[in-house]
XYZ file of C-alpha atoms in Angstrom:
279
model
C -73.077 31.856 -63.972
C -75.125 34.382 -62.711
C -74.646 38.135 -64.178
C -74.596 39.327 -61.224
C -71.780 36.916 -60.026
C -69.970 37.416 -63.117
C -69.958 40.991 -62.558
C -67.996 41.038 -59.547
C -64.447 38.825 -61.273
C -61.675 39.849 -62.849
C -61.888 37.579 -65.385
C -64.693 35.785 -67.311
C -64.792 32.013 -65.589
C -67.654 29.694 -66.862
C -68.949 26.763 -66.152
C -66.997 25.026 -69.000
C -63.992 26.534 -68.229
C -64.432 24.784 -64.794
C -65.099 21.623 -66.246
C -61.790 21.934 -68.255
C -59.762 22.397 -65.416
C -61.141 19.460 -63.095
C -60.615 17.554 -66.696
C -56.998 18.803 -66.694
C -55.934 18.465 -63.256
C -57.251 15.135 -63.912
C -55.291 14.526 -66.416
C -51.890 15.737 -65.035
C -52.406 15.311 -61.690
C -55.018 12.548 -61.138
C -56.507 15.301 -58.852
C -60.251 14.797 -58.781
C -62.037 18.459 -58.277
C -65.079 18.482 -56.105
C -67.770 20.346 -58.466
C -67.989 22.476 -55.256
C -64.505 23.882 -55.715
C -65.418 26.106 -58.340
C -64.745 29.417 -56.034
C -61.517 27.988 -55.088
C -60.041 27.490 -58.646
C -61.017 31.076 -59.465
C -59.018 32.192 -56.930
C -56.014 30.436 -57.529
C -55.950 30.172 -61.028
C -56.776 33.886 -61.203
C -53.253 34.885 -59.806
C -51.583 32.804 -62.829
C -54.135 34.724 -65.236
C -52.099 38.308 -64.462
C -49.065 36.638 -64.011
C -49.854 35.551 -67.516
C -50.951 38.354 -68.679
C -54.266 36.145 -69.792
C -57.864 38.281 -70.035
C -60.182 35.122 -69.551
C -59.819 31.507 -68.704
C -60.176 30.372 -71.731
C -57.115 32.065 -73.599
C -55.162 31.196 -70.135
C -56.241 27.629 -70.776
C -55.952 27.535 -74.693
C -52.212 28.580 -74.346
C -51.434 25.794 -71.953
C -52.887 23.179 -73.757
C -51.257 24.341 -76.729
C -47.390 24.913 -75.818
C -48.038 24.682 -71.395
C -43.861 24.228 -70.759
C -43.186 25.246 -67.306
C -46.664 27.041 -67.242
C -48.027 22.958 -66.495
C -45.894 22.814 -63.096
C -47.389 26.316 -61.759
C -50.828 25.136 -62.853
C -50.853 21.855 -60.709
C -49.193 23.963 -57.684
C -51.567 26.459 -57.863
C -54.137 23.541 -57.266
C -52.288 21.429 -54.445
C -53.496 21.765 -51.232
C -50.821 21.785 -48.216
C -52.258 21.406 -45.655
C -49.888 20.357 -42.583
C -48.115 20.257 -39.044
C -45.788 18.738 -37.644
C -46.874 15.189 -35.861
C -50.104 16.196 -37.312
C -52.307 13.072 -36.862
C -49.907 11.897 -33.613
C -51.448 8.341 -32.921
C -49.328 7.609 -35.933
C -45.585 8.166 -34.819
C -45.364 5.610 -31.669
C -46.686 3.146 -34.115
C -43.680 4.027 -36.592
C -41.296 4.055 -33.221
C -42.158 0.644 -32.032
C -42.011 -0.641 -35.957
C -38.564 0.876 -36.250
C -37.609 -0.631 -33.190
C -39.013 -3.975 -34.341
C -36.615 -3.054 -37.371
C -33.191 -2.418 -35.556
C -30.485 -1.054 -36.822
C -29.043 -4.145 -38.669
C -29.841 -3.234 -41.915
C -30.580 -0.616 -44.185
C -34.303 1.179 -43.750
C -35.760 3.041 -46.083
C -39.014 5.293 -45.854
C -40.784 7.299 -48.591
C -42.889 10.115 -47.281
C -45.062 10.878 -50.428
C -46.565 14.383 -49.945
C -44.205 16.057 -48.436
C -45.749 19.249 -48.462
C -43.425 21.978 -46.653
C -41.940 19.438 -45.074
C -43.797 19.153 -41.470
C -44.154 15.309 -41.797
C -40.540 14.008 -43.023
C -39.625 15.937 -40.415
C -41.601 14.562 -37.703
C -40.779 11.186 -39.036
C -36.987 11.823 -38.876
C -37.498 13.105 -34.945
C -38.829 9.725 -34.518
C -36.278 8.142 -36.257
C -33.757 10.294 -34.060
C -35.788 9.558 -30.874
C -35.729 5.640 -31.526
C -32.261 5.397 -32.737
C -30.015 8.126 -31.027
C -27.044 9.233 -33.263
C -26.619 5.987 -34.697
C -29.070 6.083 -37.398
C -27.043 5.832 -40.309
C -29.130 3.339 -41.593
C -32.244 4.980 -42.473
C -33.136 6.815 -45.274
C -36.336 8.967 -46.243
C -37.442 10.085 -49.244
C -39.458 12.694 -49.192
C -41.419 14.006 -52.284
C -44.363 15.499 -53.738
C -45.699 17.127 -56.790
C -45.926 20.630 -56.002
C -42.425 22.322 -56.194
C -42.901 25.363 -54.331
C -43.512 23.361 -50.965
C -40.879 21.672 -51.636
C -38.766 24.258 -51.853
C -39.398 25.712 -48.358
C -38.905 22.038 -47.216
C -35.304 21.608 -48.089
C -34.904 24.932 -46.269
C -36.618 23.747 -43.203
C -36.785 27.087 -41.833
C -40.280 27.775 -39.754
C -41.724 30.672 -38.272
C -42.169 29.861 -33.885
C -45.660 29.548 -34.499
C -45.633 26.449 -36.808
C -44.012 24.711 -33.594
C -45.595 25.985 -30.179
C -47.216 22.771 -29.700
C -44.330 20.849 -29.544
C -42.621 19.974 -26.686
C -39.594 21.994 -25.427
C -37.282 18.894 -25.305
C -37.962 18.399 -29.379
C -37.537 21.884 -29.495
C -34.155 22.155 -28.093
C -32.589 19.064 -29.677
C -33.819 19.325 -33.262
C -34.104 23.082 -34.136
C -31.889 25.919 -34.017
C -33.098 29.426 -33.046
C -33.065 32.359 -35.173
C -31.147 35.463 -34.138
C -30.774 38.494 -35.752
C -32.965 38.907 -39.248
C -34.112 35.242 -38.317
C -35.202 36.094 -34.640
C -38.707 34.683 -34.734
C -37.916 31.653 -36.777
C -36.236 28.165 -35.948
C -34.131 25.908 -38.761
C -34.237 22.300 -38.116
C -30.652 21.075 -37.092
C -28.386 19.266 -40.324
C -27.927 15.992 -38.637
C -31.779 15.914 -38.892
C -32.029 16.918 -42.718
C -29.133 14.629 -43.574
C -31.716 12.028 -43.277
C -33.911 13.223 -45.582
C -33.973 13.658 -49.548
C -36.778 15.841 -51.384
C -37.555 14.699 -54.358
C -40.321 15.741 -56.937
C -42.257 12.978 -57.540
C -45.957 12.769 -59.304
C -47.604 9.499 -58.313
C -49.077 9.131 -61.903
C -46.015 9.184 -63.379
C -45.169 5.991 -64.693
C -41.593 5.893 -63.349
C -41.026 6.717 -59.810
C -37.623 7.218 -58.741
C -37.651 4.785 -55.284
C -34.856 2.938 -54.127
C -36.722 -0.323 -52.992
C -37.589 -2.504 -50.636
C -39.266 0.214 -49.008
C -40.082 -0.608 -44.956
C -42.825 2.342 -44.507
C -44.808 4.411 -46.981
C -46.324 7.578 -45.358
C -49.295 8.321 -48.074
C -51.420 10.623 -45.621
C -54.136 12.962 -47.044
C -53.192 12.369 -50.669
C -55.643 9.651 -51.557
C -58.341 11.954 -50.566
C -57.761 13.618 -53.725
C -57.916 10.639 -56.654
C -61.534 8.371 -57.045
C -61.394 4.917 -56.532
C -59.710 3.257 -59.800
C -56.387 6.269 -59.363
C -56.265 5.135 -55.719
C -56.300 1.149 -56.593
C -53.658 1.958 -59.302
C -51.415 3.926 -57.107
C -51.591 0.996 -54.495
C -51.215 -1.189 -56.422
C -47.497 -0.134 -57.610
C -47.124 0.931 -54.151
C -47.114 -2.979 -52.363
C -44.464 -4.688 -54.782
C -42.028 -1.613 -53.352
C -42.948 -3.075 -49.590
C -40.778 -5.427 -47.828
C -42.565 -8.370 -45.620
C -43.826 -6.881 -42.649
C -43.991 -3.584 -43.911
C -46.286 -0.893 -43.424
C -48.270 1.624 -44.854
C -49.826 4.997 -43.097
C -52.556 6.730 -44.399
C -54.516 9.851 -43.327
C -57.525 9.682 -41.093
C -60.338 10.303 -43.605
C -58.887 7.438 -45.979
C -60.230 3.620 -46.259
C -58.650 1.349 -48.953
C -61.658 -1.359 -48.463
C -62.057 -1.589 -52.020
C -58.414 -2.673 -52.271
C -58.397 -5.277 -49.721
C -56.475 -7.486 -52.339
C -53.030 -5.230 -51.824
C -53.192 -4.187 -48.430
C -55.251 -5.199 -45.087
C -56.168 -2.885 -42.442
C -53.835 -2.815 -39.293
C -56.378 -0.434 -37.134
C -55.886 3.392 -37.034
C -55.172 3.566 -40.400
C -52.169 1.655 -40.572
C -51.817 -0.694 -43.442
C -49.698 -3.963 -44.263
C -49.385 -5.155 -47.842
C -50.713 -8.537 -48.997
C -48.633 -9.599 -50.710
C -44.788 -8.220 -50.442
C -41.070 -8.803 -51.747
């Protein structure tokens, strides 16, 4: 690092101490860091530095290698990116109505959302469910996880300021949200029979034991994938197609190919996905 650059931080940040995060988040999080990203990990990692009370990088990350505890969890979150709306990526959700109605209401349905960031997405997928099904939808249940706590925190609230849904339309509007008054003027909640749907989990997909009830009908994996190189990607799918039942289907994000697993799942268009081989 230049002097010059260096004498602008807080804290001293080399170029090893980099290279031991992206090895870390690696590690923990199968999160591989673009060697561009170094600006970005300053910035975020700098905050846990003072919350620390850490004077450099490398005593910040020599006492969480050494005894980490909780400090592992704000770490990774620090790192997460959550970036998301709600029916973000739209050409998605009348393919997921006309599978659900393909589905019925016969028997059980179950759908794991697995980055459930603040919580945008399981809920757009439970409109949909709501929009396909009316009131009787009894039957399906999502799971809705992801590694980073915090968002999911503000999830299982599902509390949003009005600007987070001015692009929807004001029929969703009205049926699924309630409207602030008072101290929450200026925010909507997303009605209960919605969120009774829904169950936010904390879940890290390199974990070796996920907590899924299975057969799963539809896996929403959108703009995770993005963040793992090839061999994390083909062992994440590869645990995720057993899960499927026949028929189902898979959603991914729009910047996301699985060619080079072609053995566990087969493009549907639009990045929609069908396992191989199922239950």
């Amino acid at each position: 690092m230049a002097p010059r650059e260096q004498g602008i931080r807080e804290f001293s940040f080399s170029a090893a101490d980099f290279e031991r995060v992206r090895k870390l988040i690696y590690q923990h999080a199968g999160i591989s860091l673009s060697p561009v990203k170094q600006d970005m990990v300053y910035s975020r990692l700098a905050r846990r530095l003072r919350a620390t009370g850490k004077q450099s990088f490398a005593e910040y990350l020599d006492a969480l290698e050494k005894n980490g505890g909780t400090e592992w969890e704000k770490f990774v979150n620090s790192l997460t990116t959550n970036l998301t709306s709600f029916f973000r990526e739209p050409h998605h959700f009348p393919i997921l109505a006309e599978q659900l109605q393909k589905l019925g209401t016969q028997r059980p349905i179950r759908i794991w959302c697995s980055a459930a960031s603040t919580g945008e997405e399981p809920y757009s997928i439970a409109m949909t469910v709501a929009e396909t099904f009316g009131s009787n939808m009894s039957h399906v249940s999502i799971l809705a996880s992801d590694l980073d706590t915090n968002v999911l925190a503000t999830a299982q609230k599902g509390v949003y300021a009005l600007d987070r849904v001015e692009k929807m339309s004001p029929d969703r509007l009205r049926k699924f949200f309630l409207r602030g008054t008072g101290v929450q003027d200026g925010f909507v909640a997303v009605r209960p029979e919605l969120k009774q749907l829904i169950e936010f989990r904390r879940i890290n997909l390199l974990e070796a034991n996920w907590p899924v009830k299975e057969p799963l009908d539809i896996i929403f994996c959108r703009n995770v994938m993005i963040y793992f190189d090839k061999p994390t990607q083909y062992k994440i799918l590869s645990r995720f197609a057993p899960l499927m039942q026949a028929g189902g289907l898979m959603f991914a994000g729009h910047s996301e190919s699985f060619l080079h697993a072609a053995d566990l799942f087969k493009s549907l268009g639009k990045t929609v996905y069908a396992p191989v081989k199922s239950r």
